[in-house]
Amino acid sequence: MAERIEVLLSEEEVERKIQELGERITEDYTGKNLHLICILKGGVFFMTELSRRITLPVTIDFMAVSSYGDGTESSGRVRIVKDLDEAIEGKDVLIVEDIIDSGRTLSNLIEMLKNRRPASIKLCTLLDKPERRVVPVEVDYVGFRIPDEFVVGYGLDYKQRYRNLPYIGAVVQE
Ligand code: IMP
Ligand code: MG
């Protein structure tokens, strides 16, 4: 392999942050119908850990999307590869994502989901790369803001690998 992974955020740092986010979300959603929507595949690792740090009776669902055009198509539409199993009407939806980069995927997805009339819809991401933003997205809960570097681990992949790393690492080409 012509790459190596450098630790950017250790397992302990990531876990401490997820604990903090879980506490904030618990406070904010007490008395509501919190429904977590995980964006596959990257969001799975973060979502399972986060949901265990939320001390409320949450429900969960999964969705897979693929973004059209990387740079070539400015509209950046998204296609639903796997839709939700359940309706979200009247629910307090929290989308759980691994990373927000250009913002195209999430801004499109949020618009689509708003049409299904949830009671509320918010966004929680483990990582945010604000420098890369092309489309504005309102992010309600952010784990870490990171510089414009390609990262892996905790669900994030490089050519489908490294998702299972228990920390966040930067890919360094040798
Ligand atoms: P965007 O915000 O629409 O540009 O797309 C974000 C998606 O791109 C994420 O859900 C990831 O799947 C992928 N992505 C963006 N940056 C990285 C990275 O540094 N490592 C791994 N995947 C990334
Ligand atoms: Mg993703």
Coordinates of C-alpha atoms and ligand atoms in Angstrom, one line a residue, residues 39-43 65 67 76 78 97-108 127 129 132-135 137 146-153 155-159 163 169 171, ligand 1:
I39 CA -26.6 7.9 6.8
L40 CA -25.0 4.7 5.6
K41 CA -22.3 3.5 5.6
G42 CA -20.1 6.0 7.3
G43 CA -22.6 7.2 10.0
V65 CA -27.7 8.0 -0.6
S67 CA -24.3 12.0 -4.7
G76 CA -25.1 18.1 -6.7
V78 CA -28.6 13.1 -4.4
E97 CA -23.6 11.8 9.7
D98 CA -19.9 11.1 9.7
I99 CA -18.6 14.2 8.0
I100 CA -19.8 17.3 6.2
D101 CA -17.6 18.3 3.3
S102 CA -19.1 20.3 0.4
G103 CA -22.5 20.2 2.1
R104 CA -24.2 19.0 -1.1
T105 CA -25.4 15.7 0.2
L106 CA -26.9 17.0 3.4
S107 CA -28.5 20.1 2.1
N108 CA -30.3 18.1 -0.6
L127 CA -16.6 15.9 11.8
K129 CA -14.6 20.6 7.2
R132 CA -14.7 22.9 1.9
R133 CA -18.3 24.1 2.0
V134 CA -19.9 24.8 -1.3
V135 CA -23.5 24.7 -0.3
V137 CA -25.8 23.7 5.7
I146 CA -11.1 19.8 11.1
P147 CA -8.9 21.3 8.4
D148 CA -9.1 20.3 4.7
E149 CA -7.5 16.9 5.0
F150 CA -8.7 13.5 3.9
V151 CA -9.6 11.4 7.0
V152 CA -10.5 7.8 7.7
G153 CA -11.7 5.8 10.7
G155 CA -16.8 4.9 9.8
L156 CA -14.9 7.0 7.2
D157 CA -13.2 5.1 4.4
Y158 CA -10.5 5.5 1.8
K159 CA -11.5 3.2 -1.1
R163 CA -13.9 2.3 8.4
G169 CA -6.6 9.3 11.1
V171 CA -4.3 9.5 5.0
Ligands
IMP1 P1 -20.5 16.3 0.8 O1 -20.7 17.1 2.1 O2 -21.8 16.2 0.0 O3 -19.4 16.8 0.0 O4 -20.2 14.8 1.1 C1 -19.8 14.3 2.3 C2 -19.5 12.8 2.1 O5 -18.2 12.7 1.4 C3 -19.3 12.2 3.4 O6 -20.5 11.6 3.8 C4 -18.2 11.1 3.1 O7 -18.8 10.0 2.6 C5 -17.4 11.8 2.0 N1 -16.2 12.4 2.5 C6 -15.9 13.7 2.6 N2 -14.7 14.0 3.1 C7 -14.2 12.8 3.5 C8 -13.0 12.4 4.1 O8 -12.1 13.2 4.5 N3 -12.8 11.0 4.3 C9 -13.7 10.1 3.9 N4 -14.9 10.5 3.3 C10 -15.1 11.8 3.1

